[in-house]
Amino acid sequence: MTEPLLRVDALSVDSLSVDSPGSGSPGGALLRDVSFELAAGERLGLIGESGSGKSLTALSITGLLPDGLAADGSILLGGAQVVGSRERDLVELRGRVASVVFQEPLTALDPLMRLGRQIAEPIQRYRTLSRAELRAAVRDALVEVGLDEVDRIARAYPHEVSGGQRQRVAIAMALATRPQLLIADEPTTALDVTVQAGILDLLDRVISERGMSLLFISHDLAVVSRVADRVVLLRHGEVVDRGSLADLIARPQHPYTRELVAGARELDSAIDNPGSLA
Ligand SMILES: Nc1ncnc2c1ncn2[C@@H]1O[C@H](COP(=O)(O)OP(=O)(O)OP(=O)(O)O)[C@@H](O)[C@H]1O
C-alpha cells in the first residue's frame, strides 16, 4: 500500500489570534499566536486556568465566536478553512467533522423536548431512515453511551434524568452525526467525582471504538491525564508549554507546568491519605 501524499490532520490551528476590535480595550488580543495540530485518532488536552482562552479556542474552531470577537490566522478542520468561512459552510463542518460537548449539558439540550427526539434530529440530518429504523438508531445511541433503561430515558425530558445521564445524552447527540473530532469543553466539571469518572471512561471508550480524535479542554491536569496523550498549556491567551503528557509530568520545564504538576500530585496524595486534608 502506498503512503498518502498528503496527511490531513483532524485539526490544525496556526497562528490563531482573537481580538475584540470594537471594545477599544488596551489589553490587546484575547488569544495570541496559538498553534497546534491534532492528527486523526489522536487525543490532545488543552489545559489552562480560568480566563486563559480555552473556550475562545474551542469557539474559534467551530466558528462560533460571539459577536464582537474576531479570529485571525488559520484553522483547518478536516482540511477545510474555518477562519473567514460563511456560516452555511460552517454548519456543514460542525457535526460532520467536529462536534462539541459542553460543561453544562443543558446548553445542548432543549428543556421542552423529549430526549429521544433530540437525539433523533442529528441522526436524521445525516441518514435517511424509516420510523422503525430511527427508533432503533436512537436506542443504539443511548446504549453506546452506557445508559440503561433506554426507553424511559428516550421518553424523558432533560429535567427528569440525572446530571450524569444528561451529559451522556449530550455526548450521544454529539456523536450522532458521526464526527471525526470530538471537542469536549470541561465536560465533567459540573459533575461530582464518581459521575465524572464514569464520563471520562465513556469518552475514553467511544473515542477508541470509533477511532475519532479528541480535543479535551480542562483546567485540571489530573482529569486531562485520564483521556489525553499530549497536552498544550494556555496561559493569558498564549501557549506556554506543550508536549506528551508523560514528558510534561516527568520533566516539567515551564514554571506554570511545574505548578500544575505539583498541584495534581498534592490532590492525588490527599485522595490517597484523606487525613492529610485536615
Ligand atoms: N465575548 C467576549 N468579549 C470580550 N472578552 C471576552 C469575551 N469572551 C471571553 N472574553 C475574555 O477572553 C478571555 C478568555 O476567555 P475564555 O472563556 O476563553 O477562558 P477559559 O480559559 O475558557 O476560562 P473558563 O475556564 O473560566 O471558562 C477572558 O479574559 C475573558 O474575559
Short mmCIF file of C-alpha atoms and ligand atoms in Angstrom, two decimals:
data_model
loop_
_atom_site.label_atom_id
_atom_site.label_comp_id
_atom_site.label_asym_id
_atom_site.label_seq_id
_atom_site.Cartn_x
_atom_site.Cartn_y
_atom_site.Cartn_z
CA MET A 1 0.00 0.00 0.00
CA THR A 2 1.37 3.45 -0.87
CA GLU A 3 1.51 6.23 1.72
CA PRO A 4 -0.97 9.05 1.14
CA LEU A 5 0.77 12.10 -0.41
CA LEU A 6 -0.91 14.48 1.96
CA ARG A 7 -1.83 13.68 5.55
CA VAL A 8 -4.93 15.62 6.53
CA ASP A 9 -4.94 16.40 10.25
CA ALA A 10 -8.26 16.30 12.04
CA LEU A 11 -7.43 19.82 13.19
CA SER A 12 -4.66 22.28 12.52
CA VAL A 13 -4.63 25.63 14.31
CA ASP A 14 -1.97 28.02 13.02
CA SER A 15 -1.17 31.46 14.50
CA LEU A 16 -4.69 31.92 15.80
CA SER A 17 -5.42 35.23 17.48
CA VAL A 18 -8.74 36.51 18.75
CA ASP A 19 -9.39 40.20 19.21
CA SER A 20 -12.20 42.29 20.46
CA PRO A 21 -11.78 45.08 17.85
CA GLY A 22 -14.78 47.21 18.82
CA SER A 23 -14.00 47.28 22.53
CA GLY A 24 -11.01 49.64 22.27
CA SER A 25 -9.56 47.67 25.20
CA PRO A 26 -5.88 48.48 25.70
CA GLY A 27 -5.27 44.90 26.90
CA GLY A 28 -4.72 43.63 23.33
CA ALA A 29 -5.68 40.24 21.92
CA LEU A 30 -7.57 37.63 23.95
CA LEU A 31 -5.68 34.85 22.11
CA ARG A 32 -2.21 35.37 20.62
CA ASP A 33 -0.42 33.18 18.13
CA VAL A 34 -1.97 29.89 19.25
CA SER A 35 -0.83 26.94 17.12
CA PHE A 36 -1.28 23.19 17.49
CA GLU A 37 -2.20 20.12 15.43
CA LEU A 38 -4.32 17.13 16.14
CA ALA A 39 -3.76 14.08 13.94
CA ALA A 40 -6.55 11.67 13.04
CA GLY A 41 -7.18 9.36 16.01
CA GLU A 42 -5.09 11.47 18.41
CA ARG A 43 -6.17 12.84 21.79
CA LEU A 44 -4.98 16.29 22.80
CA GLY A 45 -5.62 18.07 26.10
CA LEU A 46 -5.89 21.85 26.14
CA ILE A 47 -5.15 22.99 29.68
CA GLY A 48 -5.32 26.41 31.28
CA GLU A 49 -6.69 28.28 34.26
CA SER A 50 -9.94 30.22 34.14
CA GLY A 51 -9.76 33.04 31.59
CA SER A 52 -6.72 31.60 29.76
CA GLY A 53 -8.63 31.34 26.47
CA LYS A 54 -9.65 27.67 26.34
CA SER A 55 -13.28 28.31 25.45
CA LEU A 56 -12.39 31.01 22.93
CA THR A 57 -10.13 28.46 21.23
CA ALA A 58 -12.99 25.92 21.07
CA LEU A 59 -15.44 28.55 19.80
CA SER A 60 -12.94 29.70 17.15
CA ILE A 61 -12.51 26.12 15.92
CA THR A 62 -16.25 25.67 15.48
CA GLY A 63 -16.75 29.19 14.07
CA LEU A 64 -18.99 30.12 16.99
CA LEU A 65 -17.18 33.16 18.41
CA PRO A 66 -19.67 35.62 19.89
CA ASP A 67 -20.43 38.88 18.06
CA GLY A 68 -17.76 41.48 18.68
CA LEU A 69 -14.86 39.00 18.63
CA ALA A 70 -12.81 38.30 15.50
CA ALA A 71 -10.41 35.44 14.76
CA ASP A 72 -7.28 35.80 12.65
CA GLY A 73 -4.86 33.11 11.47
CA SER A 74 -5.77 29.69 10.12
CA ILE A 75 -7.90 26.84 11.45
CA LEU A 76 -8.16 23.77 9.23
CA LEU A 77 -10.88 21.41 10.35
CA GLY A 78 -10.71 18.14 8.43
CA GLY A 79 -8.75 20.13 5.81
CA ALA A 80 -11.36 22.92 5.46
CA GLN A 81 -10.62 26.52 6.46
CA VAL A 82 -12.83 27.84 9.28
CA VAL A 83 -11.47 31.40 9.66
CA GLY A 84 -13.46 33.69 7.39
CA SER A 85 -15.84 30.92 6.19
CA ARG A 86 -19.52 31.53 5.56
CA GLU A 87 -21.98 30.31 8.19
CA ARG A 88 -23.55 28.00 5.56
CA ASP A 89 -20.25 26.10 5.16
CA LEU A 90 -19.58 26.09 8.90
CA VAL A 91 -22.93 24.41 9.64
CA GLU A 92 -21.84 21.55 7.39
CA LEU A 93 -18.44 21.26 9.13
CA ARG A 94 -19.95 21.28 12.61
CA GLY A 95 -21.40 17.89 13.21
CA ARG A 96 -19.97 16.19 10.12
CA VAL A 97 -16.36 16.96 11.05
CA ALA A 98 -16.44 18.18 14.65
CA SER A 99 -18.98 18.11 17.47
CA VAL A 100 -18.76 19.82 20.84
CA VAL A 101 -19.72 18.63 24.31
CA PHE A 102 -20.05 21.48 26.81
CA GLN A 103 -19.59 21.66 30.58
CA GLU A 104 -23.30 22.09 31.13
CA PRO A 105 -25.36 19.53 29.16
CA LEU A 106 -28.42 21.77 29.34
CA THR A 107 -26.60 24.09 26.89
CA ALA A 108 -27.06 21.43 24.22
CA LEU A 109 -30.48 20.15 25.30
CA ASP A 110 -33.90 21.68 24.68
CA PRO A 111 -35.76 21.64 28.02
CA LEU A 112 -39.13 21.25 26.27
CA MET A 113 -38.30 18.30 24.01
CA ARG A 114 -38.15 14.60 24.93
CA LEU A 115 -34.57 13.30 24.89
CA GLY A 116 -35.28 10.64 22.25
CA ARG A 117 -36.49 13.27 19.77
CA GLN A 118 -33.44 15.42 20.48
CA ILE A 119 -31.12 12.55 19.55
CA ALA A 120 -33.24 11.65 16.52
CA GLU A 121 -32.73 15.12 14.99
CA PRO A 122 -28.97 14.93 14.31
CA ILE A 123 -29.29 11.27 13.23
CA GLN A 124 -31.95 12.24 10.66
CA ARG A 125 -29.84 15.09 9.33
CA TYR A 126 -27.21 12.65 8.08
CA ARG A 127 -29.11 9.41 7.39
CA THR A 128 -32.41 8.60 5.70
CA LEU A 129 -34.19 6.10 7.93
CA SER A 130 -37.69 4.68 8.32
CA ARG A 131 -39.51 5.41 11.58
CA ALA A 132 -38.65 1.98 12.98
CA GLU A 133 -35.00 2.31 11.93
CA LEU A 134 -34.83 5.76 13.50
CA ARG A 135 -36.26 4.44 16.78
CA ALA A 136 -33.65 1.66 16.77
CA ALA A 137 -30.86 4.16 15.98
CA VAL A 138 -31.91 6.32 18.96
CA ARG A 139 -31.86 3.25 21.24
CA ASP A 140 -28.42 2.24 19.91
CA ALA A 141 -27.12 5.78 20.52
CA LEU A 142 -28.27 5.66 24.14
CA VAL A 143 -26.82 2.19 24.68
CA GLU A 144 -23.49 3.30 23.19
CA VAL A 145 -23.13 5.98 25.88
CA GLY A 146 -23.72 3.40 28.62
CA LEU A 147 -27.31 4.25 29.52
CA ASP A 148 -29.75 1.54 30.57
CA GLU A 149 -33.50 1.98 30.73
CA VAL A 150 -33.17 3.48 27.28
CA ASP A 151 -36.94 3.59 26.65
CA ARG A 152 -37.56 5.59 29.80
CA ILE A 153 -34.71 7.97 29.01
CA ALA A 154 -35.85 8.44 25.40
CA ARG A 155 -39.31 9.44 26.66
CA ALA A 156 -37.99 11.73 29.43
CA TYR A 157 -37.47 15.48 29.36
CA PRO A 158 -34.00 16.76 30.36
CA HIS A 159 -35.04 17.70 33.92
CA GLU A 160 -36.37 14.15 34.51
CA VAL A 161 -32.92 12.49 34.37
CA SER A 162 -29.76 12.97 36.49
CA GLY A 163 -26.89 15.33 35.63
CA GLY A 164 -24.65 12.41 34.64
CA GLN A 165 -27.39 10.90 32.44
CA ARG A 166 -27.94 14.32 30.80
CA GLN A 167 -24.23 14.56 29.97
CA ARG A 168 -24.35 11.04 28.48
CA VAL A 169 -27.31 12.09 26.31
CA ALA A 170 -25.44 15.25 25.24
CA ILE A 171 -22.47 13.05 24.27
CA ALA A 172 -24.82 10.74 22.32
CA MET A 173 -26.13 13.79 20.43
CA ALA A 174 -22.60 14.99 19.68
CA LEU A 175 -21.71 11.52 18.36
CA ALA A 176 -24.94 11.07 16.37
CA THR A 177 -23.58 12.94 13.34
CA ARG A 178 -20.54 10.60 13.22
CA PRO A 179 -17.94 13.39 13.55
CA GLN A 180 -14.21 12.76 13.11
CA LEU A 181 -13.34 15.04 16.03
CA LEU A 182 -14.99 15.49 19.42
CA ILE A 183 -14.29 18.72 21.28
CA ALA A 184 -15.08 18.26 24.96
CA ASP A 185 -15.04 21.60 26.84
CA GLU A 186 -14.80 20.86 30.60
CA PRO A 187 -17.37 18.06 30.15
CA THR A 188 -17.08 16.77 33.72
CA THR A 189 -16.50 19.96 35.71
CA ALA A 190 -20.14 20.30 36.75
CA LEU A 191 -20.40 16.67 37.91
CA ASP A 192 -19.47 15.03 41.19
CA VAL A 193 -16.33 12.90 41.30
CA THR A 194 -17.81 9.41 40.80
CA VAL A 195 -20.05 10.55 37.95
CA GLN A 196 -17.02 12.38 36.48
CA ALA A 197 -15.01 9.13 36.40
CA GLY A 198 -17.83 7.38 34.53
CA ILE A 199 -17.99 10.10 31.87
CA LEU A 200 -14.19 10.03 31.40
CA ASP A 201 -14.29 6.24 30.96
CA LEU A 202 -17.11 6.64 28.45
CA LEU A 203 -15.18 9.22 26.39
CA ASP A 204 -12.08 7.05 26.50
CA ARG A 205 -14.05 4.04 25.21
CA VAL A 206 -16.07 5.72 22.43
CA ILE A 207 -13.07 7.64 21.11
CA SER A 208 -11.12 4.37 20.82
CA GLU A 209 -14.01 2.35 19.41
CA ARG A 210 -14.78 4.93 16.74
CA GLY A 211 -11.15 5.83 16.00
CA MET A 212 -12.00 9.52 16.49
CA SER A 213 -9.80 12.43 17.52
CA LEU A 214 -10.41 14.17 20.83
CA LEU A 215 -9.68 17.73 21.92
CA PHE A 216 -10.26 17.70 25.67
CA ILE A 217 -10.37 21.09 27.37
CA SER A 218 -9.92 21.41 31.13
CA HIS A 219 -8.26 23.41 33.91
CA ASP A 220 -7.42 20.11 35.64
CA LEU A 221 -4.26 18.20 34.68
CA ALA A 222 -5.36 15.11 36.63
CA VAL A 223 -8.59 14.92 34.62
CA VAL A 224 -6.82 15.50 31.29
CA SER A 225 -4.30 12.76 32.11
CA ARG A 226 -7.18 10.24 32.09
CA VAL A 227 -8.01 10.79 28.42
CA ALA A 228 -5.24 12.66 26.55
CA ASP A 229 -1.82 11.62 25.21
CA ARG A 230 -0.46 15.08 24.53
CA VAL A 231 -1.17 18.49 26.02
CA VAL A 232 -0.97 22.17 25.13
CA LEU A 233 -0.87 24.63 28.03
CA LEU A 234 -2.51 28.02 27.61
CA ARG A 235 -1.89 30.99 29.85
CA HIS A 236 -3.20 34.54 29.34
CA GLY A 237 -4.18 33.66 25.78
CA GLU A 238 -0.80 32.19 24.76
CA VAL A 239 0.66 28.70 24.50
CA VAL A 240 3.32 28.46 27.23
CA ASP A 241 4.16 24.76 27.06
CA ARG A 242 3.32 21.62 25.09
CA GLY A 243 4.37 18.01 24.80
CA SER A 244 3.48 14.43 25.59
CA LEU A 245 1.71 14.08 28.90
CA ALA A 246 4.30 11.59 30.17
CA ASP A 247 7.18 14.00 29.41
CA LEU A 248 5.48 17.03 30.92
CA ILE A 249 4.68 15.18 34.13
CA ALA A 250 8.14 13.58 34.43
CA ARG A 251 10.12 16.68 33.41
CA PRO A 252 8.03 19.85 33.76
CA GLN A 253 10.09 22.78 32.39
CA HIS A 254 7.91 25.88 32.40
CA PRO A 255 7.08 27.30 35.87
CA TYR A 256 3.35 27.09 35.11
CA THR A 257 3.70 23.40 34.15
CA ARG A 258 5.61 22.72 37.39
CA GLU A 259 2.83 24.43 39.34
CA LEU A 260 0.15 22.32 37.62
CA VAL A 261 2.04 19.06 38.13
CA ALA A 262 2.70 19.84 41.82
CA GLY A 263 -1.00 20.73 42.32
CA ALA A 264 -2.17 17.49 40.69
CA ARG A 265 0.29 15.44 42.83
CA GLU A 266 -0.90 17.13 46.04
CA LEU A 267 -4.51 16.37 45.18
CA ASP A 268 -3.62 12.79 44.38
CA SER A 269 -1.85 12.22 47.69
CA ALA A 270 -4.70 13.95 49.57
CA ILE A 271 -7.12 11.46 47.98
CA ASP A 272 -4.85 8.54 49.00
CA ASN A 273 -4.40 9.92 52.55
CA PRO A 274 -7.64 11.70 53.45
CA GLY A 275 -6.22 12.64 56.89
CA SER A 276 -3.70 14.97 55.24
CA LEU A 277 -6.56 17.25 54.16
CA ALA A 278 -7.36 18.23 57.75
N1 LIG B 1 -17.36 37.98 24.30
C1 LIG B 1 -16.25 38.41 24.90
N2 LIG B 1 -15.85 39.71 24.82
C2 LIG B 1 -14.72 40.16 25.41
N3 LIG B 1 -13.89 39.35 26.12
C3 LIG B 1 -14.22 38.06 26.24
C4 LIG B 1 -15.40 37.51 25.63
N4 LIG B 1 -15.46 36.18 25.92
C5 LIG B 1 -14.36 35.91 26.67
N5 LIG B 1 -13.63 37.02 26.86
C6 LIG B 1 -12.36 37.12 27.62
O1 LIG B 1 -11.40 36.28 26.98
C7 LIG B 1 -10.56 35.65 27.94
C8 LIG B 1 -10.56 34.15 27.70
O2 LIG B 1 -11.86 33.64 27.96
P1 LIG B 1 -12.24 32.09 27.86
O3 LIG B 1 -13.73 31.99 28.12
O4 LIG B 1 -11.73 31.52 26.60
O5 LIG B 1 -11.43 31.48 29.09
P2 LIG B 1 -11.40 29.99 29.63
O6 LIG B 1 -9.99 29.58 29.69
O7 LIG B 1 -12.33 29.13 28.83
O8 LIG B 1 -11.96 30.18 31.10
P3 LIG B 1 -13.02 29.29 31.94
O9 LIG B 1 -12.27 28.07 32.36
O10 LIG B 1 -13.36 30.19 33.10
O11 LIG B 1 -14.18 29.01 31.04
C9 LIG B 1 -11.08 36.07 29.30
O12 LIG B 1 -10.27 37.12 29.77
C10 LIG B 1 -12.48 36.55 29.03
O13 LIG B 1 -12.86 37.56 29.94
#
